[in-house]
């Protein structure tokens, strides 16, 4: 959190959870290109804006606000992801 780059994605946007729009997710860009719009069942609409060391293959990482109780429900979760465009 003290890092100036904290919360900034690989695409340069600020990571966000937007219940009424598109939230940030991290993807493996070899599987889902950055900028791809997705629908994640139970999470909502998202856009692939980030990458991560543990995000490989068909694993995605959903963004939650720090301290969010929502994170606890999703810590390890299998769901369906739809690629919109």
PDB file of N, CA and C in Angstrom:
ATOM      1  N   UNK A   1       0.795  -1.212   0.000  1.00  0.00           N
ATOM      2  CA  UNK A   1       0.000   0.000   0.000  1.00  0.00           C
ATOM      3  C   UNK A   1       0.836   1.275   0.000  1.00  0.00           C
ATOM      4  N   UNK A   2       2.063   1.230   0.559  1.00  0.00           N
ATOM      5  CA  UNK A   2       2.900   2.411   0.562  1.00  0.00           C
ATOM      6  C   UNK A   2       3.601   2.631  -0.768  1.00  0.00           C
ATOM      7  N   UNK A   3       3.552   1.652  -1.647  1.00  0.00           N
ATOM      8  CA  UNK A   3       4.190   1.728  -2.962  1.00  0.00           C
ATOM      9  C   UNK A   3       3.380   2.658  -3.858  1.00  0.00           C
ATOM     10  N   UNK A   4       4.072   3.589  -4.532  1.00  0.00           N
ATOM     11  CA  UNK A   4       3.368   4.541  -5.405  1.00  0.00           C
ATOM     12  C   UNK A   4       2.597   3.837  -6.513  1.00  0.00           C
ATOM     13  N   UNK A   5       3.056   2.661  -6.934  1.00  0.00           N
ATOM     14  CA  UNK A   5       2.377   1.929  -7.992  1.00  0.00           C
ATOM     15  C   UNK A   5       1.279   1.014  -7.499  1.00  0.00           C
ATOM     16  N   UNK A   6       1.072   0.957  -6.181  1.00  0.00           N
ATOM     17  CA  UNK A   6       0.055   0.065  -5.619  1.00  0.00           C
ATOM     18  C   UNK A   6      -1.311   0.402  -6.199  1.00  0.00           C
ATOM     19  N   UNK A   7      -1.991  -0.623  -6.695  1.00  0.00           N
ATOM     20  CA  UNK A   7      -3.333  -0.432  -7.236  1.00  0.00           C
ATOM     21  C   UNK A   7      -3.356  -0.032  -8.694  1.00  0.00           C
ATOM     22  N   UNK A   8      -2.179   0.105  -9.320  1.00  0.00           N
ATOM     23  CA  UNK A   8      -2.112   0.435 -10.739  1.00  0.00           C
ATOM     24  C   UNK A   8      -1.913  -0.864 -11.515  1.00  0.00           C
ATOM     25  N   UNK A   9      -2.717  -1.078 -12.521  1.00  0.00           N
ATOM     26  CA  UNK A   9      -2.707  -2.329 -13.280  1.00  0.00           C
ATOM     27  C   UNK A   9      -1.624  -2.336 -14.356  1.00  0.00           C
ATOM     28  N   UNK A  10      -1.468  -3.480 -14.991  1.00  0.00           N
ATOM     29  CA  UNK A  10      -0.507  -3.631 -16.090  1.00  0.00           C
ATOM     30  C   UNK A  10      -0.857  -2.732 -17.276  1.00  0.00           C
ATOM     31  N   UNK A  11      -2.115  -2.345 -17.396  1.00  0.00           N
ATOM     32  CA  UNK A  11      -2.528  -1.461 -18.489  1.00  0.00           C
ATOM     33  C   UNK A  11      -2.472   0.007 -18.084  1.00  0.00           C
ATOM     34  N   UNK A  12      -2.071   0.281 -16.829  1.00  0.00           N
ATOM     35  CA  UNK A  12      -1.926   1.656 -16.363  1.00  0.00           C
ATOM     36  C   UNK A  12      -3.157   2.248 -15.714  1.00  0.00           C
ATOM     37  N   UNK A  13      -4.226   1.476 -15.576  1.00  0.00           N
ATOM     38  CA  UNK A  13      -5.442   1.970 -14.929  1.00  0.00           C
ATOM     39  C   UNK A  13      -5.383   1.698 -13.432  1.00  0.00           C
ATOM     40  N   UNK A  14      -6.256   2.354 -12.684  1.00  0.00           N
ATOM     41  CA  UNK A  14      -6.360   2.093 -11.248  1.00  0.00           C
ATOM     42  C   UNK A  14      -7.299   0.903 -11.058  1.00  0.00           C
ATOM     43  N   UNK A  15      -6.839  -0.098 -10.311  1.00  0.00           N
ATOM     44  CA  UNK A  15      -7.682  -1.268 -10.030  1.00  0.00           C
ATOM     45  C   UNK A  15      -8.939  -0.817  -9.303  1.00  0.00           C
ATOM     46  N   UNK A  16     -10.079  -1.424  -9.671  1.00  0.00           N
ATOM     47  CA  UNK A  16     -11.343  -0.994  -9.070  1.00  0.00           C
ATOM     48  C   UNK A  16     -12.349  -2.140  -9.028  1.00  0.00           C
ATOM     49  N   UNK A  17     -13.252  -2.032  -8.073  1.00  0.00           N
ATOM     50  CA  UNK A  17     -14.425  -2.907  -7.983  1.00  0.00           C
ATOM     51  C   UNK A  17     -15.612  -2.007  -8.216  1.00  0.00           C
ATOM     52  N   UNK A  18     -16.312  -2.204  -9.320  1.00  0.00           N
ATOM     53  CA  UNK A  18     -17.438  -1.360  -9.701  1.00  0.00           C
ATOM     54  C   UNK A  18     -18.672  -2.242  -9.847  1.00  0.00           C
ATOM     55  N   UNK A  19     -19.550  -2.197  -8.872  1.00  0.00           N
ATOM     56  CA  UNK A  19     -20.737  -3.053  -8.886  1.00  0.00           C
ATOM     57  C   UNK A  19     -21.719  -2.682  -9.991  1.00  0.00           C
ATOM     58  N   UNK A  20     -21.574  -1.491 -10.569  1.00  0.00           N
ATOM     59  CA  UNK A  20     -22.503  -1.033 -11.605  1.00  0.00           C
ATOM     60  C   UNK A  20     -21.819  -0.861 -12.961  1.00  0.00           C
ATOM     61  N   UNK A  21     -20.597  -1.332 -13.071  1.00  0.00           N
ATOM     62  CA  UNK A  21     -19.853  -1.205 -14.321  1.00  0.00           C
ATOM     63  C   UNK A  21     -18.873  -2.352 -14.444  1.00  0.00           C
ATOM     64  N   UNK A  22     -17.684  -2.051 -14.923  1.00  0.00           N
ATOM     65  CA  UNK A  22     -16.655  -3.068 -15.131  1.00  0.00           C
ATOM     66  C   UNK A  22     -15.608  -2.995 -14.032  1.00  0.00           C
ATOM     67  N   UNK A  23     -15.384  -4.128 -13.381  1.00  0.00           N
ATOM     68  CA  UNK A  23     -14.349  -4.243 -12.358  1.00  0.00           C
ATOM     69  C   UNK A  23     -13.072  -4.783 -12.990  1.00  0.00           C
ATOM     70  N   UNK A  24     -11.971  -4.635 -12.289  1.00  0.00           N
ATOM     71  CA  UNK A  24     -10.668  -5.096 -12.763  1.00  0.00           C
ATOM     72  C   UNK A  24     -10.461  -6.568 -12.441  1.00  0.00           C
ATOM     73  N   UNK A  25      -9.926  -7.311 -13.404  1.00  0.00           N
ATOM     74  CA  UNK A  25      -9.464  -8.674 -13.150  1.00  0.00           C
ATOM     75  C   UNK A  25      -8.078  -8.837 -13.756  1.00  0.00           C
ATOM     76  N   UNK A  26      -7.305  -9.739 -13.155  1.00  0.00           N
ATOM     77  CA  UNK A  26      -5.990 -10.099 -13.688  1.00  0.00           C
ATOM     78  C   UNK A  26      -6.129 -11.409 -14.442  1.00  0.00           C
ATOM     79  N   UNK A  27      -5.422 -11.508 -15.552  1.00  0.00           N
ATOM     80  CA  UNK A  27      -5.517 -12.680 -16.428  1.00  0.00           C
ATOM     81  C   UNK A  27      -4.128 -13.086 -16.902  1.00  0.00           C
ATOM     82  N   UNK A  28      -4.074 -14.256 -17.505  1.00  0.00           N
ATOM     83  CA  UNK A  28      -2.890 -14.669 -18.247  1.00  0.00           C
ATOM     84  C   UNK A  28      -3.099 -14.125 -19.660  1.00  0.00           C
ATOM     85  N   UNK A  29      -2.325 -13.127 -20.083  1.00  0.00           N
ATOM     86  CA  UNK A  29      -2.565 -12.522 -21.395  1.00  0.00           C
ATOM     87  C   UNK A  29      -2.311 -13.459 -22.571  1.00  0.00           C
ATOM     88  N   UNK A  30      -1.704 -14.616 -22.316  1.00  0.00           N
ATOM     89  CA  UNK A  30      -1.564 -15.617 -23.372  1.00  0.00           C
ATOM     90  C   UNK A  30      -2.876 -16.358 -23.610  1.00  0.00           C
ATOM     91  N   UNK A  31      -3.790 -16.269 -22.646  1.00  0.00           N
ATOM     92  CA  UNK A  31      -5.097 -16.931 -22.740  1.00  0.00           C
ATOM     93  C   UNK A  31      -6.200 -15.909 -23.015  1.00  0.00           C
ATOM     94  N   UNK A  32      -6.221 -14.833 -22.241  1.00  0.00           N
ATOM     95  CA  UNK A  32      -7.206 -13.759 -22.390  1.00  0.00           C
ATOM     96  C   UNK A  32      -6.425 -12.461 -22.583  1.00  0.00           C
ATOM     97  N   UNK A  33      -6.504 -11.850 -23.744  1.00  0.00           N
ATOM     98  CA  UNK A  33      -5.754 -10.613 -23.980  1.00  0.00           C
ATOM     99  C   UNK A  33      -6.189  -9.479 -23.048  1.00  0.00           C
ATOM    100  N   UNK A  34      -5.227  -8.649 -22.649  1.00  0.00           N
ATOM    101  CA  UNK A  34      -5.557  -7.464 -21.861  1.00  0.00           C
ATOM    102  C   UNK A  34      -6.524  -6.601 -22.657  1.00  0.00           C
ATOM    103  N   UNK A  35      -7.496  -6.020 -21.958  1.00  0.00           N
ATOM    104  CA  UNK A  35      -8.523  -5.210 -22.605  1.00  0.00           C
ATOM    105  C   UNK A  35      -9.795  -5.971 -22.912  1.00  0.00           C
ATOM    106  N   UNK A  36      -9.769  -7.296 -22.747  1.00  0.00           N
ATOM    107  CA  UNK A  36     -10.948  -8.116 -23.024  1.00  0.00           C
ATOM    108  C   UNK A  36     -12.021  -7.874 -21.969  1.00  0.00           C
ATOM    109  N   UNK A  37     -13.262  -7.722 -22.414  1.00  0.00           N
ATOM    110  CA  UNK A  37     -14.391  -7.582 -21.492  1.00  0.00           C
ATOM    111  C   UNK A  37     -14.945  -8.967 -21.205  1.00  0.00           C
ATOM    112  N   UNK A  38     -15.295  -9.189 -19.931  1.00  0.00           N
ATOM    113  CA  UNK A  38     -15.742 -10.495 -19.459  1.00  0.00           C
ATOM    114  C   UNK A  38     -17.005 -10.349 -18.630  1.00  0.00           C
ATOM    115  N   UNK A  39     -17.704 -11.463 -18.472  1.00  0.00           N
ATOM    116  CA  UNK A  39     -18.759 -11.558 -17.463  1.00  0.00           C
ATOM    117  C   UNK A  39     -18.415 -12.750 -16.588  1.00  0.00           C
ATOM    118  N   UNK A  40     -18.295 -12.509 -15.284  1.00  0.00           N
ATOM    119  CA  UNK A  40     -17.936 -13.550 -14.319  1.00  0.00           C
ATOM    120  C   UNK A  40     -19.170 -13.836 -13.477  1.00  0.00           C
ATOM    121  N   UNK A  41     -19.697 -15.063 -13.570  1.00  0.00           N
ATOM    122  CA  UNK A  41     -20.901 -15.408 -12.804  1.00  0.00           C
ATOM    123  C   UNK A  41     -20.665 -15.158 -11.319  1.00  0.00           C
ATOM    124  N   UNK A  42     -21.591 -14.442 -10.704  1.00  0.00           N
ATOM    125  CA  UNK A  42     -21.518 -14.150  -9.282  1.00  0.00           C
ATOM    126  C   UNK A  42     -20.686 -12.927  -8.931  1.00  0.00           C
ATOM    127  N   UNK A  43     -19.910 -12.409  -9.885  1.00  0.00           N
ATOM    128  CA  UNK A  43     -19.043 -11.239  -9.663  1.00  0.00           C
ATOM    129  C   UNK A  43     -19.517 -10.055 -10.488  1.00  0.00           C
ATOM    130  N   UNK A  44     -19.890 -10.324 -11.729  1.00  0.00           N
ATOM    131  CA  UNK A  44     -20.377  -9.268 -12.603  1.00  0.00           C
ATOM    132  C   UNK A  44     -19.465  -9.025 -13.786  1.00  0.00           C
ATOM    133  N   UNK A  45     -19.605  -7.852 -14.370  1.00  0.00           N
ATOM    134  CA  UNK A  45     -18.813  -7.491 -15.541  1.00  0.00           C
ATOM    135  C   UNK A  45     -17.405  -7.098 -15.115  1.00  0.00           C
ATOM    136  N   UNK A  46     -16.459  -7.430 -15.980  1.00  0.00           N
ATOM    137  CA  UNK A  46     -15.060  -7.147 -15.662  1.00  0.00           C
ATOM    138  C   UNK A  46     -14.295  -6.877 -16.945  1.00  0.00           C
ATOM    139  N   UNK A  47     -13.128  -6.281 -16.768  1.00  0.00           N
ATOM    140  CA  UNK A  47     -12.235  -6.060 -17.895  1.00  0.00           C
ATOM    141  C   UNK A  47     -10.846  -6.539 -17.495  1.00  0.00           C
ATOM    142  N   UNK A  48     -10.217  -7.266 -18.389  1.00  0.00           N
ATOM    143  CA  UNK A  48      -8.879  -7.812 -18.145  1.00  0.00           C
ATOM    144  C   UNK A  48      -7.876  -6.671 -18.240  1.00  0.00           C
ATOM    145  N   UNK A  49      -7.431  -6.178 -17.079  1.00  0.00           N
ATOM    146  CA  UNK A  49      -6.540  -5.021 -17.044  1.00  0.00           C
ATOM    147  C   UNK A  49      -5.212  -5.307 -16.366  1.00  0.00           C
ATOM    148  N   UNK A  50      -5.057  -6.496 -15.807  1.00  0.00           N
ATOM    149  CA  UNK A  50      -3.851  -6.754 -15.032  1.00  0.00           C
ATOM    150  C   UNK A  50      -3.375  -8.180 -15.248  1.00  0.00           C
ATOM    151  N   UNK A  51      -2.152  -8.435 -14.810  1.00  0.00           N
ATOM    152  CA  UNK A  51      -1.552  -9.764 -14.831  1.00  0.00           C
ATOM    153  C   UNK A  51      -1.055 -10.045 -13.422  1.00  0.00           C
ATOM    154  N   UNK A  52      -0.623 -11.264 -13.166  1.00  0.00           N
ATOM    155  CA  UNK A  52      -0.109 -11.587 -11.842  1.00  0.00           C
ATOM    156  C   UNK A  52       0.737 -12.836 -11.881  1.00  0.00           C
ATOM    157  N   UNK A  53       1.646 -12.952 -10.931  1.00  0.00           N
ATOM    158  CA  UNK A  53       2.559 -14.083 -10.888  1.00  0.00           C
ATOM    159  C   UNK A  53       1.866 -15.429 -10.777  1.00  0.00           C
ATOM    160  N   UNK A  54       0.737 -15.481 -10.076  1.00  0.00           N
ATOM    161  CA  UNK A  54       0.026 -16.749  -9.887  1.00  0.00           C
ATOM    162  C   UNK A  54      -1.110 -16.923 -10.891  1.00  0.00           C
ATOM    163  N   UNK A  55      -1.255 -15.973 -11.791  1.00  0.00           N
ATOM    164  CA  UNK A  55      -2.350 -16.007 -12.759  1.00  0.00           C
ATOM    165  C   UNK A  55      -1.824 -16.642 -14.041  1.00  0.00           C
ATOM    166  N   UNK A  56      -2.089 -17.937 -14.175  1.00  0.00           N
ATOM    167  CA  UNK A  56      -1.607 -18.699 -15.325  1.00  0.00           C
ATOM    168  C   UNK A  56      -2.735 -19.562 -15.882  1.00  0.00           C
ATOM    169  N   UNK A  57      -2.758 -19.713 -17.200  1.00  0.00           N
ATOM    170  CA  UNK A  57      -3.760 -20.570 -17.825  1.00  0.00           C
ATOM    171  C   UNK A  57      -5.156 -20.020 -17.635  1.00  0.00           C
ATOM    172  N   UNK A  58      -6.061 -20.888 -17.176  1.00  0.00           N
ATOM    173  CA  UNK A  58      -7.464 -20.485 -17.042  1.00  0.00           C
ATOM    174  C   UNK A  58      -7.791 -19.897 -15.670  1.00  0.00           C
ATOM    175  N   UNK A  59      -6.782 -19.491 -14.923  1.00  0.00           N
ATOM    176  CA  UNK A  59      -6.983 -18.839 -13.620  1.00  0.00           C
ATOM    177  C   UNK A  59      -7.107 -17.335 -13.843  1.00  0.00           C
ATOM    178  N   UNK A  60      -8.095 -16.699 -13.214  1.00  0.00           N
ATOM    179  CA  UNK A  60      -8.160 -15.242 -13.206  1.00  0.00           C
ATOM    180  C   UNK A  60      -8.179 -14.784 -11.756  1.00  0.00           C
ATOM    181  N   UNK A  61      -7.813 -13.543 -11.535  1.00  0.00           N
ATOM    182  CA  UNK A  61      -7.767 -12.969 -10.193  1.00  0.00           C
ATOM    183  C   UNK A  61      -8.714 -11.781 -10.168  1.00  0.00           C
ATOM    184  N   UNK A  62      -9.747 -11.868  -9.346  1.00  0.00           N
ATOM    185  CA  UNK A  62     -10.748 -10.813  -9.241  1.00  0.00           C
ATOM    186  C   UNK A  62     -10.266  -9.740  -8.284  1.00  0.00           C
ATOM    187  N   UNK A  63     -10.543  -8.488  -8.589  1.00  0.00           N
ATOM    188  CA  UNK A  63     -10.164  -7.392  -7.701  1.00  0.00           C
ATOM    189  C   UNK A  63     -11.277  -7.133  -6.692  1.00  0.00           C
ATOM    190  N   UNK A  64     -10.867  -6.959  -5.438  1.00  0.00           N
ATOM    191  CA  UNK A  64     -11.773  -6.549  -4.367  1.00  0.00           C
ATOM    192  C   UNK A  64     -11.123  -5.398  -3.624  1.00  0.00           C
ATOM    193  N   UNK A  65     -11.919  -4.513  -3.095  1.00  0.00           N
ATOM    194  CA  UNK A  65     -11.386  -3.422  -2.287  1.00  0.00           C
ATOM    195  C   UNK A  65     -10.686  -4.006  -1.066  1.00  0.00           C
ATOM    196  N   UNK A  66      -9.549  -3.427  -0.664  1.00  0.00           N
ATOM    197  CA  UNK A  66      -8.846  -3.925   0.530  1.00  0.00           C
ATOM    198  C   UNK A  66      -9.781  -3.970   1.737  1.00  0.00           C
ATOM    199  N   UNK A  67      -9.742  -5.081   2.464  1.00  0.00           N
ATOM    200  CA  UNK A  67     -10.571  -5.258   3.653  1.00  0.00           C
ATOM    201  C   UNK A  67     -12.003  -5.674   3.366  1.00  0.00           C
ATOM    202  N   UNK A  68     -12.330  -5.890   2.110  1.00  0.00           N
ATOM    203  CA  UNK A  68     -13.697  -6.245   1.729  1.00  0.00           C
ATOM    204  C   UNK A  68     -14.068  -7.635   2.231  1.00  0.00           C
ATOM    205  N   UNK A  69     -15.269  -7.768   2.782  1.00  0.00           N
ATOM    206  CA  UNK A  69     -15.778  -9.084   3.174  1.00  0.00           C
ATOM    207  C   UNK A  69     -16.085  -9.935   1.948  1.00  0.00           C
ATOM    208  N   UNK A  70     -16.313  -9.294   0.817  1.00  0.00           N
ATOM    209  CA  UNK A  70     -16.594 -10.002  -0.427  1.00  0.00           C
ATOM    210  C   UNK A  70     -15.421 -10.923  -0.787  1.00  0.00           C
ATOM    211  N   UNK A  71     -14.207 -10.476  -0.508  1.00  0.00           N
ATOM    212  CA  UNK A  71     -13.009 -11.271  -0.793  1.00  0.00           C
ATOM    213  C   UNK A  71     -13.064 -12.624  -0.094  1.00  0.00           C
ATOM    214  N   UNK A  72     -13.514 -12.653   1.139  1.00  0.00           N
ATOM    215  CA  UNK A  72     -13.552 -13.900   1.917  1.00  0.00           C
ATOM    216  C   UNK A  72     -14.446 -14.945   1.253  1.00  0.00           C
ATOM    217  N   UNK A  73     -15.527 -14.517   0.634  1.00  0.00           N
ATOM    218  CA  UNK A  73     -16.435 -15.452  -0.043  1.00  0.00           C
ATOM    219  C   UNK A  73     -15.834 -16.000  -1.330  1.00  0.00           C
ATOM    220  N   UNK A  74     -14.892 -15.279  -1.909  1.00  0.00           N
ATOM    221  CA  UNK A  74     -14.321 -15.645  -3.203  1.00  0.00           C
ATOM    222  C   UNK A  74     -12.899 -16.146  -3.110  1.00  0.00           C
ATOM    223  N   UNK A  75     -12.345 -16.329  -1.915  1.00  0.00           N
ATOM    224  CA  UNK A  75     -10.919 -16.634  -1.762  1.00  0.00           C
ATOM    225  C   UNK A  75     -10.455 -17.707  -2.737  1.00  0.00           C
ATOM    226  N   UNK A  76     -11.115 -18.832  -2.776  1.00  0.00           N
ATOM    227  CA  UNK A  76     -10.871 -19.866  -3.784  1.00  0.00           C
ATOM    228  C   UNK A  76     -12.242 -20.270  -4.293  1.00  0.00           C
ATOM    229  N   UNK A  77     -12.477 -20.024  -5.558  1.00  0.00           N
ATOM    230  CA  UNK A  77     -13.831 -20.195  -6.072  1.00  0.00           C
ATOM    231  C   UNK A  77     -13.767 -20.594  -7.543  1.00  0.00           C
ATOM    232  N   UNK A  78     -14.561 -21.564  -7.914  1.00  0.00           N
ATOM    233  CA  UNK A  78     -14.696 -21.926  -9.325  1.00  0.00           C
ATOM    234  C   UNK A  78     -16.003 -21.353  -9.841  1.00  0.00           C
ATOM    235  N   UNK A  79     -15.957 -20.756 -11.003  1.00  0.00           N
ATOM    236  CA  UNK A  79     -17.152 -20.181 -11.604  1.00  0.00           C
ATOM    237  C   UNK A  79     -16.989 -20.165 -13.118  1.00  0.00           C
ATOM    238  N   UNK A  80     -18.016 -19.722 -13.804  1.00  0.00           N
ATOM    239  CA  UNK A  80     -17.970 -19.627 -15.259  1.00  0.00           C
ATOM    240  C   UNK A  80     -17.655 -18.194 -15.660  1.00  0.00           C
ATOM    241  N   UNK A  81     -16.764 -18.062 -16.638  1.00  0.00           N
ATOM    242  CA  UNK A  81     -16.376 -16.754 -17.160  1.00  0.00           C
ATOM    243  C   UNK A  81     -16.727 -16.716 -18.643  1.00  0.00           C
ATOM    244  N   UNK A  82     -17.425 -15.675 -19.045  1.00  0.00           N
ATOM    245  CA  UNK A  82     -17.800 -15.487 -20.444  1.00  0.00           C
ATOM    246  C   UNK A  82     -16.972 -14.358 -21.039  1.00  0.00           C
ATOM    247  N   UNK A  83     -16.400 -14.591 -22.204  1.00  0.00           N
ATOM    248  CA  UNK A  83     -15.674 -13.545 -22.913  1.00  0.00           C
ATOM    249  C   UNK A  83     -16.686 -12.778 -23.749  1.00  0.00           C
ATOM    250  N   UNK A  84     -16.784 -11.469 -23.518  1.00  0.00           N
ATOM    251  CA  UNK A  84     -17.760 -10.640 -24.221  1.00  0.00           C
ATOM    252  C   UNK A  84     -17.176 -10.056 -25.496  1.00  0.00           C
ATOM    253  N   UNK A  85     -15.954  -9.539 -25.416  1.00  0.00           N
ATOM    254  CA  UNK A  85     -15.253  -9.040 -26.606  1.00  0.00           C
ATOM    255  C   UNK A  85     -13.845  -8.653 -26.271  1.00  0.00           C
TER     256      UNK A  85
END
